[in-house]
Short mmCIF file of C-alpha atoms in Angstrom, two decimals:
data_model
loop_
_atom_site.label_atom_id
_atom_site.label_comp_id
_atom_site.label_asym_id
_atom_site.label_seq_id
_atom_site.Cartn_x
_atom_site.Cartn_y
_atom_site.Cartn_z
CA MET A 599 -13.71 5.61 -23.82
CA GLU A 600 -17.00 4.30 -23.02
CA THR A 601 -17.91 4.41 -19.25
CA ASN A 602 -18.36 0.41 -18.95
CA THR A 603 -14.84 0.25 -20.37
CA GLN A 604 -13.63 3.00 -17.62
CA ALA A 605 -15.02 0.88 -14.89
CA ALA A 606 -13.51 -2.55 -16.02
CA LEU A 607 -10.04 -0.73 -16.68
CA LEU A 608 -10.27 0.62 -13.06
CA VAL A 609 -11.02 -2.81 -11.48
CA LYS A 610 -8.13 -4.27 -13.74
CA MET A 611 -5.76 -1.60 -12.23
CA THR A 612 -6.77 -2.44 -8.78
CA VAL A 613 -6.30 -5.99 -9.16
CA ALA A 614 -2.85 -5.46 -11.01
CA ALA A 615 -1.92 -3.66 -7.87
CA TRP A 616 -2.73 -6.39 -5.76
CA ASP A 617 -0.81 -8.88 -7.83
CA THR A 618 2.17 -6.25 -7.90
CA GLN A 619 2.45 -6.47 -4.06
CA ASN A 620 1.43 -10.34 -3.66
CA ASN A 621 3.88 -11.24 -6.18
CA TYR A 622 6.95 -9.12 -4.72
CA PHE A 623 5.76 -10.45 -1.20
CA THR A 624 6.37 -14.14 -2.45
CA LYS A 625 9.58 -13.15 -4.31
CA LEU A 626 10.89 -11.46 -1.08
CA ILE A 627 10.46 -14.28 1.28
CA ASP A 628 11.80 -16.67 -1.37
CA MET A 629 14.99 -14.38 -1.39
CA LEU A 630 15.24 -14.47 2.37
CA SER A 631 17.05 -17.44 4.22
CA ASP A 632 15.16 -19.43 7.19
CA GLU A 633 17.78 -17.67 9.27
CA GLN A 634 16.83 -14.34 8.02
CA MET A 635 13.16 -15.29 8.18
CA LYS A 636 13.61 -15.95 12.17
CA SER A 637 15.20 -12.79 12.79
CA GLU A 638 13.44 -9.61 14.09
CA ILE A 639 12.84 -6.91 11.74
CA ALA A 640 14.27 -4.53 14.21
CA PRO A 641 15.33 -5.02 17.94
CA GLY A 642 12.23 -6.40 19.90
CA ARG A 643 9.92 -6.20 17.00
CA ASN A 644 8.37 -8.84 14.82
CA THR A 645 10.23 -11.83 13.22
CA GLY A 646 9.82 -12.28 9.31
CA VAL A 647 8.01 -15.80 10.23
CA TYR A 648 5.63 -13.97 12.26
CA LEU A 649 4.81 -11.41 9.45
CA LEU A 650 4.90 -14.34 6.68
CA GLY A 651 2.57 -16.21 8.98
CA HIS A 652 0.33 -12.83 9.51
CA LEU A 653 -0.15 -12.20 5.87
CA ALA A 654 -0.62 -15.60 5.13
CA ALA A 655 -3.53 -15.57 7.72
CA VAL A 656 -5.11 -12.32 6.47
CA SER A 657 -5.03 -13.56 2.82
CA ASP A 658 -6.66 -16.89 3.92
CA ALA A 659 -9.53 -14.72 5.81
CA MET A 660 -10.10 -12.84 2.55
CA LEU A 661 -11.87 -16.06 1.11
CA PRO A 662 -14.68 -15.82 3.46
CA LEU A 663 -14.92 -12.15 3.72
CA LEU A 664 -15.36 -12.02 -0.21
CA GLY A 665 -17.83 -14.73 -0.27
CA TRP A 666 -15.32 -17.49 -1.92
CA GLY A 667 -15.66 -20.03 0.73
CA ASP A 668 -14.12 -21.12 3.82
CA LYS A 669 -10.62 -20.23 4.90
CA LEU A 670 -8.12 -23.16 4.14
CA PHE A 671 -5.94 -22.74 7.38
CA PRO A 672 -8.33 -21.38 10.13
CA GLU A 673 -5.62 -22.43 12.90
CA LEU A 674 -3.32 -19.57 11.25
CA GLU A 675 -5.51 -16.93 13.06
CA GLU A 676 -5.19 -17.59 16.75
CA VAL A 677 -1.25 -17.45 16.27
CA PHE A 678 -0.88 -14.94 13.64
CA ILE A 679 -3.83 -12.62 14.00
CA LYS A 680 -5.10 -12.93 17.53
CA ASN A 681 -1.80 -13.08 19.11
CA PRO A 682 1.35 -10.86 18.82
CA ASP A 683 4.66 -12.61 18.00
CA LYS A 684 5.82 -12.92 21.38
CA ALA A 685 2.80 -14.59 22.76
CA THR A 686 3.61 -17.96 21.06
CA ALA A 687 6.92 -19.81 21.35
CA GLU A 688 6.38 -22.62 18.87
CA LYS A 689 5.73 -21.47 15.48
CA PRO A 690 5.08 -23.51 12.11
CA SER A 691 8.33 -23.91 10.27
CA VAL A 692 9.17 -21.32 7.18
CA ALA A 693 8.68 -24.14 4.93
CA GLU A 694 5.20 -25.10 6.11
CA LEU A 695 4.14 -21.32 6.21
CA LYS A 696 5.06 -20.82 2.55
CA GLU A 697 3.38 -23.94 1.29
CA LYS A 698 0.10 -22.79 3.26
CA LEU A 699 0.62 -19.42 1.59
CA GLN A 700 1.04 -20.77 -1.76
CA ALA A 701 -2.16 -22.72 -1.36
CA VAL A 702 -4.02 -19.78 -0.14
CA ASN A 703 -2.63 -17.64 -3.21
CA THR A 704 -3.53 -20.25 -5.72
CA THR A 705 -7.27 -20.39 -4.45
CA LEU A 706 -7.43 -16.61 -4.15
CA SER A 707 -6.24 -15.67 -7.38
CA SER A 708 -8.50 -18.29 -9.32
CA HIS A 709 -11.25 -16.34 -7.51
CA ILE A 710 -9.86 -12.77 -8.08
CA HIS A 711 -9.54 -13.50 -11.78
CA ALA A 712 -12.69 -14.65 -12.36
CA THR A 713 -14.52 -12.12 -10.63
CA THR A 714 -16.91 -9.67 -12.85
CA LEU A 715 -17.09 -5.92 -12.28
CA ASP A 716 -20.79 -6.15 -10.73
CA GLN A 717 -19.62 -8.85 -8.44
CA TRP A 718 -16.40 -6.51 -7.28
CA LEU A 719 -18.75 -3.80 -6.74
CA ASP A 720 -21.16 -6.08 -4.38
CA ARG A 721 -21.21 -6.29 -0.66
CA HIS A 722 -18.44 -8.06 1.22
CA MET A 723 -19.64 -10.35 3.79
CA ALA A 724 -19.07 -8.21 6.83
CA VAL A 725 -21.50 -5.57 5.89
CA SER A 726 -25.20 -5.89 6.11
CA HIS A 727 -27.55 -5.42 3.09
CA GLU A 728 -28.99 -2.46 4.77
CA ASP A 729 -25.47 -0.65 5.51
CA PHE A 730 -24.54 -1.41 2.16
CA ALA A 731 -27.26 0.37 0.47
CA LYS A 732 -26.12 3.45 2.22
CA GLU A 733 -22.48 2.95 1.80
CA PRO A 734 -21.80 1.38 -1.69
CA HIS A 735 -18.04 1.75 -1.34
CA ARG A 736 -18.02 -1.09 1.40
CA ASN A 737 -17.79 -3.38 -1.50
CA ARG A 738 -15.46 -6.54 -2.32
CA LEU A 739 -12.95 -4.43 -4.19
CA ASN A 740 -12.58 -1.98 -1.40
CA VAL A 741 -11.20 -5.11 0.63
CA LEU A 742 -8.80 -5.88 -2.13
CA ILE A 743 -7.61 -2.07 -1.85
CA SER A 744 -7.32 -2.37 2.04
CA ARG A 745 -5.41 -5.63 1.99
CA THR A 746 -3.00 -4.48 -0.87
CA ASN A 747 -1.92 -1.57 1.29
CA HIS A 748 -1.76 -3.71 4.54
CA MET A 749 0.45 -5.96 2.49
CA ALA A 750 2.63 -3.12 1.57
CA ASN A 751 2.96 -2.00 5.01
CA HIS A 752 4.49 -5.17 6.08
CA ILE A 753 6.65 -5.56 2.70
CA GLY A 754 8.40 -2.34 3.82
CA GLN A 755 9.34 -4.03 7.28
CA LEU A 756 10.19 -7.20 5.85
CA LEU A 757 12.67 -5.91 3.38
CA LEU A 758 14.72 -4.91 6.56
CA LEU A 759 15.47 -8.40 6.64
CA LYS A 760 17.53 -8.59 3.71
CA GLN A 761 21.33 -7.77 4.26
CA ALA A 762 21.95 -3.74 4.04
CA SER A 763 23.95 -3.26 0.85
CA MET B 144 -25.69 0.51 -10.71
CA GLU B 145 -25.13 2.40 -13.98
CA THR B 146 -21.68 2.18 -15.15
CA ASN B 147 -20.55 5.74 -15.11
CA THR B 148 -21.64 5.49 -11.37
CA GLN B 149 -19.46 2.52 -11.04
CA ALA B 150 -16.49 4.29 -12.52
CA ALA B 151 -16.92 7.29 -10.28
CA LEU B 152 -17.42 5.15 -7.19
CA LEU B 153 -13.98 3.16 -8.33
CA VAL B 154 -12.14 6.59 -8.44
CA LYS B 155 -13.67 7.64 -4.99
CA MET B 156 -12.51 4.48 -3.43
CA THR B 157 -8.94 4.73 -4.88
CA VAL B 158 -8.72 8.52 -3.60
CA ALA B 159 -9.82 7.63 -0.36
CA ALA B 160 -7.15 4.90 -0.10
CA TRP B 161 -4.64 7.58 -0.71
CA ASP B 162 -6.16 10.08 1.72
CA THR B 163 -6.38 7.39 4.49
CA GLN B 164 -2.49 6.34 4.16
CA ASN B 165 -1.54 10.03 3.62
CA ASN B 166 -3.66 11.03 6.62
CA TYR B 167 -2.02 8.22 8.73
CA PHE B 168 1.27 9.22 7.76
CA THR B 169 0.89 12.86 8.60
CA LYS B 170 -0.56 11.58 12.15
CA LEU B 171 2.34 9.35 12.59
CA ILE B 172 5.08 11.75 12.12
CA ASP B 173 3.10 14.34 14.41
CA MET B 174 3.15 11.67 17.18
CA LEU B 175 6.91 11.03 16.82
CA SER B 176 9.24 13.22 18.85
CA ASP B 177 12.23 14.91 16.95
CA GLU B 178 14.66 12.47 18.86
CA GLN B 179 12.53 9.34 17.64
CA MET B 180 12.46 10.99 13.88
CA LYS B 181 16.17 11.27 14.06
CA SER B 182 16.46 7.50 14.99
CA GLU B 183 17.00 4.77 12.58
CA ILE B 184 14.20 2.53 12.09
CA ALA B 185 16.52 -0.41 12.36
CA PRO B 186 20.08 -0.51 13.07
CA GLY B 187 22.18 0.94 10.11
CA ARG B 188 18.72 1.64 8.05
CA ASN B 189 17.08 4.89 7.17
CA THR B 190 16.23 7.43 9.80
CA GLY B 191 12.59 8.82 10.30
CA VAL B 192 14.05 12.24 9.01
CA TYR B 193 15.07 10.75 5.77
CA LEU B 194 11.78 8.71 5.32
CA LEU B 195 9.84 12.16 5.97
CA GLY B 196 12.10 13.99 3.36
CA HIS B 197 11.77 11.14 0.83
CA LEU B 198 7.74 11.00 1.19
CA ALA B 199 7.73 14.55 0.81
CA ALA B 200 9.86 14.69 -2.01
CA VAL B 201 7.97 11.72 -3.71
CA SER B 202 4.71 13.65 -3.31
CA ASP B 203 6.13 17.10 -4.43
CA ALA B 204 7.28 15.23 -7.77
CA MET B 205 3.57 13.92 -8.08
CA LEU B 206 2.59 17.45 -9.35
CA PRO B 207 4.64 17.74 -12.60
CA LEU B 208 3.73 13.91 -13.27
CA LEU B 209 0.28 14.34 -13.20
CA GLY B 210 0.42 17.73 -14.94
CA TRP B 211 -0.38 19.74 -12.02
CA GLY B 212 2.34 22.29 -12.29
CA ASP B 213 5.94 22.61 -11.09
CA LYS B 214 7.38 21.16 -7.88
CA LEU B 215 7.17 23.35 -4.72
CA PHE B 216 10.51 22.26 -3.51
CA PRO B 217 12.51 20.60 -6.28
CA GLU B 218 15.64 20.61 -4.00
CA LEU B 219 14.37 17.68 -2.00
CA GLU B 220 15.06 15.23 -4.91
CA GLU B 221 18.77 15.53 -4.43
CA VAL B 222 18.94 14.76 -0.63
CA PHE B 223 15.90 12.49 -0.41
CA ILE B 224 15.50 10.77 -3.92
CA LYS B 225 18.83 10.48 -5.85
CA ASN B 226 21.01 9.98 -2.59
CA PRO B 227 20.59 7.40 0.31
CA ASP B 228 20.36 8.52 3.91
CA LYS B 229 23.89 8.41 4.73
CA ALA B 230 25.21 10.24 1.82
CA THR B 231 24.08 13.76 3.32
CA ALA B 232 25.30 14.53 6.62
CA GLU B 233 23.39 17.74 7.01
CA LYS B 234 19.51 17.59 6.45
CA PRO B 235 16.88 19.88 6.78
CA SER B 236 14.94 19.94 10.26
CA VAL B 237 12.13 17.91 11.04
CA ALA B 238 10.13 21.01 11.50
CA GLU B 239 11.23 22.24 7.95
CA LEU B 240 10.64 19.07 6.32
CA LYS B 241 7.04 18.90 7.98
CA GLU B 242 6.12 22.39 7.02
CA LYS B 243 7.29 21.30 3.41
CA LEU B 244 4.97 18.34 3.68
CA GLN B 245 2.03 20.23 4.48
CA ALA B 246 2.69 22.76 1.70
CA VAL B 247 2.62 19.80 -0.94
CA ASN B 248 -0.32 18.31 0.56
CA THR B 249 -2.18 21.21 0.30
CA THR B 250 -1.42 21.69 -3.19
CA LEU B 251 -1.80 18.08 -4.22
CA SER B 252 -5.05 17.49 -2.10
CA SER B 253 -6.53 20.56 -4.02
CA HIS B 254 -5.86 19.00 -7.36
CA ILE B 255 -6.94 15.26 -6.52
CA HIS B 256 -10.30 16.59 -5.15
CA ALA B 257 -10.67 18.73 -8.48
CA THR B 258 -10.18 15.99 -11.02
CA THR B 259 -12.97 14.45 -12.88
CA LEU B 260 -13.02 10.75 -13.62
CA ASP B 261 -11.89 11.62 -17.52
CA GLN B 262 -9.02 13.40 -16.44
CA TRP B 263 -7.95 10.68 -13.92
CA LEU B 264 -7.98 8.03 -16.81
CA ASP B 265 -5.94 10.50 -19.17
CA ARG B 266 -2.24 9.66 -19.39
CA HIS B 267 0.40 11.05 -17.04
CA MET B 268 3.07 13.03 -18.09
CA ALA B 269 5.91 10.18 -18.21
CA VAL B 270 4.04 8.22 -20.78
CA SER B 271 3.79 9.41 -24.59
CA HIS B 272 0.61 9.66 -26.43
CA GLU B 273 1.72 6.87 -28.81
CA ASP B 274 2.40 4.51 -25.59
CA PHE B 275 -0.56 5.72 -23.95
CA ALA B 276 -2.79 4.54 -26.77
CA LYS B 277 -1.40 1.16 -26.44
CA GLU B 278 -1.17 0.92 -22.68
CA PRO B 279 -4.34 2.92 -21.18
CA HIS B 280 -3.61 1.69 -17.78
CA ARG B 281 -0.67 4.24 -17.71
CA ASN B 282 -2.97 6.92 -16.41
CA ARG B 283 -2.84 9.38 -13.55
CA LEU B 284 -5.00 7.30 -11.15
CA ASN B 285 -2.57 4.50 -11.68
CA VAL B 286 0.22 6.91 -10.61
CA LEU B 287 -1.91 7.57 -7.28
CA ILE B 288 -2.48 3.70 -6.64
CA SER B 289 1.30 3.34 -7.01
CA ARG B 290 2.13 6.19 -4.75
CA THR B 291 -0.23 4.88 -2.18
CA ASN B 292 1.41 1.53 -1.87
CA HIS B 293 4.71 3.11 -1.56
CA MET B 294 3.60 5.14 0.86
CA ALA B 295 2.33 2.38 2.92
CA ASN B 296 5.47 0.49 2.54
CA HIS B 297 7.51 3.46 4.28
CA ILE B 298 4.73 3.77 6.89
CA GLY B 299 5.42 0.20 7.88
CA GLN B 300 8.98 1.17 8.66
CA LEU B 301 8.00 4.54 10.30
CA LEU B 302 5.93 2.75 12.70
CA LEU B 303 9.06 1.13 14.16
CA LEU B 304 10.06 4.32 15.37
CA LYS B 305 7.03 4.28 18.12
CA GLN B 306 8.11 2.85 21.42
CA ALA B 307 7.26 -0.71 21.44
CA SER B 308 4.29 -1.20 23.59
#
């Protein structure tokens, strides 16, 4: 296999891993009732609603981090990233959060699938040109890898909202 | 950046993501008391002991899957992969499972860090030469990506064993 084909294949595999987790996340929250989504994953822990809002906010924040424009729903950050679940009594409804997630995913996906190998390996917006020259792994694709694992982490928790079989 | 350098960097990033999750997993189970490890992550769900054994068994099974030799502890599969937590009353101790995990990680890590780019992109042992020719993404590195996400999934659950802050 030629080496440029190798690099392209590696990017494809990494994007596929993101898609797998992200599609599974969407499928999972669609399987859960609003009642289940409002429950805590374990006694005293985060609710499904909070984790849904959290993952939507983190995906939304990937847009500016990857140089793909402004966040669509900057208001999510305060409730779902800066503050823990119990800090905010009133949260958006499950339906509203699912709609926002879908909008974020549509925008994100169009960028992800239009990004070239060289663009993936270019710096992300939170690293300076100077630091990037020394640490070339701090690129856009590494953000996608890290966000994939973050999502997998919370999917493991959301699975606890399903009825025990 | 030259394209062969690109592919090497991509492999390095993927291996680093595995190391991050795997090191975090080890650190997490070392932080938890035996009492906490024996608890369920949520009422009626898997215990920490089961998830520790499960992840040790899944990592051990990577050895033959990646063509790196036999499993070190084939007996783990029956209790921690083929059967659910509640099916087996008597389980190995936390100390024994931690020792086995460490042995698996030492062997696995020596192979992971000695594997070349071309070896990573070669087929894993569960795919035939014929299928691999059509689906080149079914390579060893893809197994590592998939196991990284699987581990992240269960780390999210093991985190629930920590005392709520």
